[in-house]
Coordinates of C-alpha atoms and ligand atoms in Angstrom, one line a residue:
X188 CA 0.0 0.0 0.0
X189 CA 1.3 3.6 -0.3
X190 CA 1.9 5.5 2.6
X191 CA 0.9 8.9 0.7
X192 CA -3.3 8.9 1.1
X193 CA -3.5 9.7 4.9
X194 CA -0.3 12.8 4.5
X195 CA -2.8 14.3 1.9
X196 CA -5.5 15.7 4.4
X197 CA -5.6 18.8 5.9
X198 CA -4.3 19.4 9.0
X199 CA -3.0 15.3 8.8
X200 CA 0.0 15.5 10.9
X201 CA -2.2 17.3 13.7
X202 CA -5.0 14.7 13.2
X203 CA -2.5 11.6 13.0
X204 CA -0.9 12.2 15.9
X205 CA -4.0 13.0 18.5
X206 CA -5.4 9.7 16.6
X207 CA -2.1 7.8 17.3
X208 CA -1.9 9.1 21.0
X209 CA -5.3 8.0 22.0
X210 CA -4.5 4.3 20.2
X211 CA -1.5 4.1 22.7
X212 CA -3.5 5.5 25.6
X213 CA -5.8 2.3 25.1
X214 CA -3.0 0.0 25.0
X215 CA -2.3 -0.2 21.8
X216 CA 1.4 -0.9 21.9
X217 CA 3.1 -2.7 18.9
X218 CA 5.1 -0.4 16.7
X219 CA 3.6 -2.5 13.7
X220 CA 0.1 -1.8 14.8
X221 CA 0.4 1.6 14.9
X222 CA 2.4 2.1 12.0
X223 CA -0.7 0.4 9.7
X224 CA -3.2 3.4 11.9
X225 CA -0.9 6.0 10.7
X226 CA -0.9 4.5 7.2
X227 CA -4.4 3.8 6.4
X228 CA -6.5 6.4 5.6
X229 CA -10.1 6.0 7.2
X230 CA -11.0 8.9 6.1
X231 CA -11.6 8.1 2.2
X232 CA -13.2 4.8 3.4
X233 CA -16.3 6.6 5.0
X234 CA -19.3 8.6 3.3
X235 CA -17.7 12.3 2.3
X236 CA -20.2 14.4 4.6
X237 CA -19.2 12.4 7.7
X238 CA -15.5 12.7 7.2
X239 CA -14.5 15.4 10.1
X240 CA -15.6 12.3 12.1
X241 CA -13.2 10.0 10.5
X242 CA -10.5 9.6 13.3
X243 CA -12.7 10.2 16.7
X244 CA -13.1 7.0 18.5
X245 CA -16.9 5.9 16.9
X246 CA -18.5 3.6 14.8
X247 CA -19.4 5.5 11.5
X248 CA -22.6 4.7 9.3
X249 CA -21.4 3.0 6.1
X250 CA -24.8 2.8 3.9
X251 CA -27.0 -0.4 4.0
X252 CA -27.3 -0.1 7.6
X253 CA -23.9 -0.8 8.6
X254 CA -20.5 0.6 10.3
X255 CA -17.0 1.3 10.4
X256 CA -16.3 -0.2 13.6
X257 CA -14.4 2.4 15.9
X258 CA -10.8 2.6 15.6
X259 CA -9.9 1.2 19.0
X260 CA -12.8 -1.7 18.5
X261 CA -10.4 -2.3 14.8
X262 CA -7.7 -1.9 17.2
X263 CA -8.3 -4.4 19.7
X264 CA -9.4 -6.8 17.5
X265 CA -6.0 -6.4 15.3
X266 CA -3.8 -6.9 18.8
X267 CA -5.8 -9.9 19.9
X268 CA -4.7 -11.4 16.6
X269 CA -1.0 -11.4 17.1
X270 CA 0.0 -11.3 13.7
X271 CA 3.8 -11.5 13.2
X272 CA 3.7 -10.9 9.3
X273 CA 3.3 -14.9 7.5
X274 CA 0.2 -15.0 8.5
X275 CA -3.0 -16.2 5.7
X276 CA -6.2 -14.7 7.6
X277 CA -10.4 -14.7 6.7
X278 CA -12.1 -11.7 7.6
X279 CA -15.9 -12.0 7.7
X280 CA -17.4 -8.7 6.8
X281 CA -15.4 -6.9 4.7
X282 CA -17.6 -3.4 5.4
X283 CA -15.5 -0.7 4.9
X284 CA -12.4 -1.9 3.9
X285 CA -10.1 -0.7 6.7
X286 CA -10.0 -3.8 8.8
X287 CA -8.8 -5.5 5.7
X288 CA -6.5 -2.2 5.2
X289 CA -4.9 -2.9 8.4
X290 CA -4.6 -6.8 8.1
X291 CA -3.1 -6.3 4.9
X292 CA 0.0 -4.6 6.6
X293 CA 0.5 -6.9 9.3
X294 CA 0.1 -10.6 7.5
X295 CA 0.9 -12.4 4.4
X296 CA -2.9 -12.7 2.9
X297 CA -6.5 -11.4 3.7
X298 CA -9.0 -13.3 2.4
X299 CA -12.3 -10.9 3.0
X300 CA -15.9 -11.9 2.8
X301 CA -18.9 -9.2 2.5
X302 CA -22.5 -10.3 2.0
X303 CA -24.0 -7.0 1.0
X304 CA -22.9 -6.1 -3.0
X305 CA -22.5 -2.9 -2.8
X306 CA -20.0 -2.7 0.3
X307 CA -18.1 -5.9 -1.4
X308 CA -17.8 -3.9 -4.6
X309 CA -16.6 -0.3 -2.4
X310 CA -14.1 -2.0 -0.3
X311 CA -13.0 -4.1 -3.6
X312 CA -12.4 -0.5 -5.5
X313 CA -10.9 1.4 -2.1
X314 CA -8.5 -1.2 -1.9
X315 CA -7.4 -1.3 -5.2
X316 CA -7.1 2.5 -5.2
X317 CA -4.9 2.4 -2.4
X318 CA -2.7 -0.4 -3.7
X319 CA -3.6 -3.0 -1.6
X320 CA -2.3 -6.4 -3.1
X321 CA -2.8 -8.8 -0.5
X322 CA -6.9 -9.0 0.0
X323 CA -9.0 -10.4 -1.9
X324 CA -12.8 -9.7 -1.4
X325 CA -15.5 -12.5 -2.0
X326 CA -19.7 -11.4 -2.1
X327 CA -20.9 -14.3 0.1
X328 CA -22.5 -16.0 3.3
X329 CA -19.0 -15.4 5.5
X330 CA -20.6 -17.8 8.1
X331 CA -19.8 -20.0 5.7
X332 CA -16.0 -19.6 5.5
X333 CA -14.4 -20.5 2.5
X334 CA -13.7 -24.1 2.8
X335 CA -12.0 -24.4 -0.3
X336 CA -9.1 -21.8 0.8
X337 CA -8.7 -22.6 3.9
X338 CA -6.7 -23.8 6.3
X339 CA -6.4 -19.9 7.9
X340 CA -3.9 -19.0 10.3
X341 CA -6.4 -16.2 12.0
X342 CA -9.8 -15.5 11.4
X343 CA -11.5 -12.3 12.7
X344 CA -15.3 -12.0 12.6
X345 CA -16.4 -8.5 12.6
X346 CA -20.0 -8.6 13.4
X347 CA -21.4 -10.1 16.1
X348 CA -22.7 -13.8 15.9
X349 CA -25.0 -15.7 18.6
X350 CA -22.2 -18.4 18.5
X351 CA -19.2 -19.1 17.5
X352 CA -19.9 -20.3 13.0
X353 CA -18.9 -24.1 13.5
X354 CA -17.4 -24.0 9.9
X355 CA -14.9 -21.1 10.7
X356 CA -13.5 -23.4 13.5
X357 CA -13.0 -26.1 10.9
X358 CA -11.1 -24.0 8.9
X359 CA -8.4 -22.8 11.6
X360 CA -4.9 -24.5 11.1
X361 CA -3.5 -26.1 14.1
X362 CA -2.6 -23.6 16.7
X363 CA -4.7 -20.9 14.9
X364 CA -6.9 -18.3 16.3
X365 CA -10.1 -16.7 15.9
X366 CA -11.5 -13.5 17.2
X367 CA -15.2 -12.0 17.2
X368 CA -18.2 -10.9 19.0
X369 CA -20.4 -13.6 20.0
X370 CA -23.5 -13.6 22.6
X371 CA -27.0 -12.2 22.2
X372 CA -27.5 -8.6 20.5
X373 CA -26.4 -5.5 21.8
X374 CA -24.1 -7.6 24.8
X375 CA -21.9 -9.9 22.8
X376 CA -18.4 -11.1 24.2
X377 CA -15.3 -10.4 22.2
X378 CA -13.7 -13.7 21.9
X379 CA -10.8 -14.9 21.0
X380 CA -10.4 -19.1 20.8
X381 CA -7.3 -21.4 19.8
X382 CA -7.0 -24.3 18.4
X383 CA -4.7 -26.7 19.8
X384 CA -1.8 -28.7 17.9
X385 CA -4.2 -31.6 17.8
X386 CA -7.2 -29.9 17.3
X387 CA -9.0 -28.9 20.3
X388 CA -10.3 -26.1 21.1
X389 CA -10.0 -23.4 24.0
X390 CA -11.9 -20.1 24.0
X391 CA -11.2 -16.7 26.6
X392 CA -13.7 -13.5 26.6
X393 CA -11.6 -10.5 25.9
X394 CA -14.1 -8.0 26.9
X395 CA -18.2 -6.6 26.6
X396 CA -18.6 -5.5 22.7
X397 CA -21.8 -4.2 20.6
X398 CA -21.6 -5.2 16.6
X399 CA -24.0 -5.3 13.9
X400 CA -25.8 -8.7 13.3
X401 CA -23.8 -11.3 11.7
X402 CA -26.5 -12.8 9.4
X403 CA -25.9 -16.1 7.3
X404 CA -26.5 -19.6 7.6
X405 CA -24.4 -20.0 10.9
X406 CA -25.7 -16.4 12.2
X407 CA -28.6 -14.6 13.2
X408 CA -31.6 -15.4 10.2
X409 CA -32.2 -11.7 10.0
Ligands
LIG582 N1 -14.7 -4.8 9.1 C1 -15.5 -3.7 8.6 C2 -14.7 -2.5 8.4 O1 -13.5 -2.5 8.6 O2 -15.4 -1.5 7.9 C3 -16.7 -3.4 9.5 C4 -17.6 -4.5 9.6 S1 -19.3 -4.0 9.9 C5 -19.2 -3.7 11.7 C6 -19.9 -5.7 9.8 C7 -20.0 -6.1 8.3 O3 -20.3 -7.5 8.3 C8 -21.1 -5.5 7.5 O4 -20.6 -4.9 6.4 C9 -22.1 -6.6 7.2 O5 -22.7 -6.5 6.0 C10 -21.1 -7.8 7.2 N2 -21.7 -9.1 7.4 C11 -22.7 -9.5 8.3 N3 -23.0 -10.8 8.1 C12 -22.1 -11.3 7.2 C13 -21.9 -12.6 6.6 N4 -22.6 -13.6 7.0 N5 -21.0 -12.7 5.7 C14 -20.2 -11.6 5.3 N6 -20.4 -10.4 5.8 C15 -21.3 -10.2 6.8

């Protein structure tokens, strides 16, 4: 990706930083995680008139009823990952782009799945624009996975299931992991689980979270 997009606002140096500083102030602490914040520019990924909102710490409205998650929810969601760079990761609701913006930085591959057209087709042309090279966007159920790429060293979920999607499991490699909101709406738990060397499972709560509905096969039915 070029660096140049986010240097391009007005007043980005200013902006950058305050954004940056309150990233660190919630514990956002690996030099590689920040350096993808200060390099991805949210604001061109969010609706023009609602761009002076861009780098405040909220969820944004993204059309079709959807959001931009806020940048410390991307945030924490990024650091639970523990990418170190080789990584092959499935995202499951592309949205926006910028998860997928970030991820791109910090692993090998991002395999992205959106089930609304229009967002698929946004994020697809954002990403492109930006010279992303490393994510690929599918239209599709993401509750599905995508068996036939998978194995996936990480998979983040970024809208909120009642339960964990039984396929995504299935398709972590040994000793991957998998992050995303899971519980009843409105008061899901972020979660992060691991699989084992030999397969098994084991699953910690990271924290209280509010997403949009993950809806598919293996998610809410509208
Ligand atoms: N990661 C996004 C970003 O960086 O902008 C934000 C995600 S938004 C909070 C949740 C997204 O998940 C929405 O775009 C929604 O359409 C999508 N979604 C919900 N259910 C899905 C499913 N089964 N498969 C794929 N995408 C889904």
């Amino acid at each position: 990706m070029s660096a140049s997009p986010m240097a391009t606002t007005p007043h980005a140096g200013k902006v950058r930083r305050r954004f940056l500083e309150r990233l660190k102030q919630a514990g956002v602490t690996d030099p590689r995680v920040l350096r993808a914040f200060a390099e991805v520019p949210r604001h061109l990924l969010i609706p023009e008139a609602l761009r002076d909102r861009a780098y405040q710490e909220t969820p944004i409205p993204i059309g079709e009823g959807q959001t931009i998650s806020a940048p410390g929810v991307v945030a924490s969601m990024t650091m639970a990952l523990q990418l170190e760079g080789h990584e092959r990761v499935l995202e499951i609701g592309t949205g926006s782009g910028y998860q997928a913006a970030i991820l791109a930085r910090l692993a090998s591959e991002v395999v992205s799945i959106e089930r609304i057209p229009r967002l698929a087709a946004s994020a697809r042309s954002a990403l492109d624009r930006f010279g992303v090279t490393n994510v690929v966007v599918f239209l599709g159920d993401g509750t599905r996975g995508r068996p036939d790429l998978a194995p996936f060293d990480r998979i983040v979920v970024t809208a909120g299931g009642p339960e964990i999607p039984r396929p995504l499991l299935e398709q972590l490699s040994p000793e991957g992991m998998l992050v995303g909101p899971f519980g009843p709406r409105g008061h899901q738990k972020l979660t992060r689980v691991r699989r084992g060397p030999n397969g098994g499972f084991k699953g910690e709560v990271l924290g209280e979270c509010d997403f949009v509905d993950l809806i598919g096969q293996n998610g809410w039915q509208r």
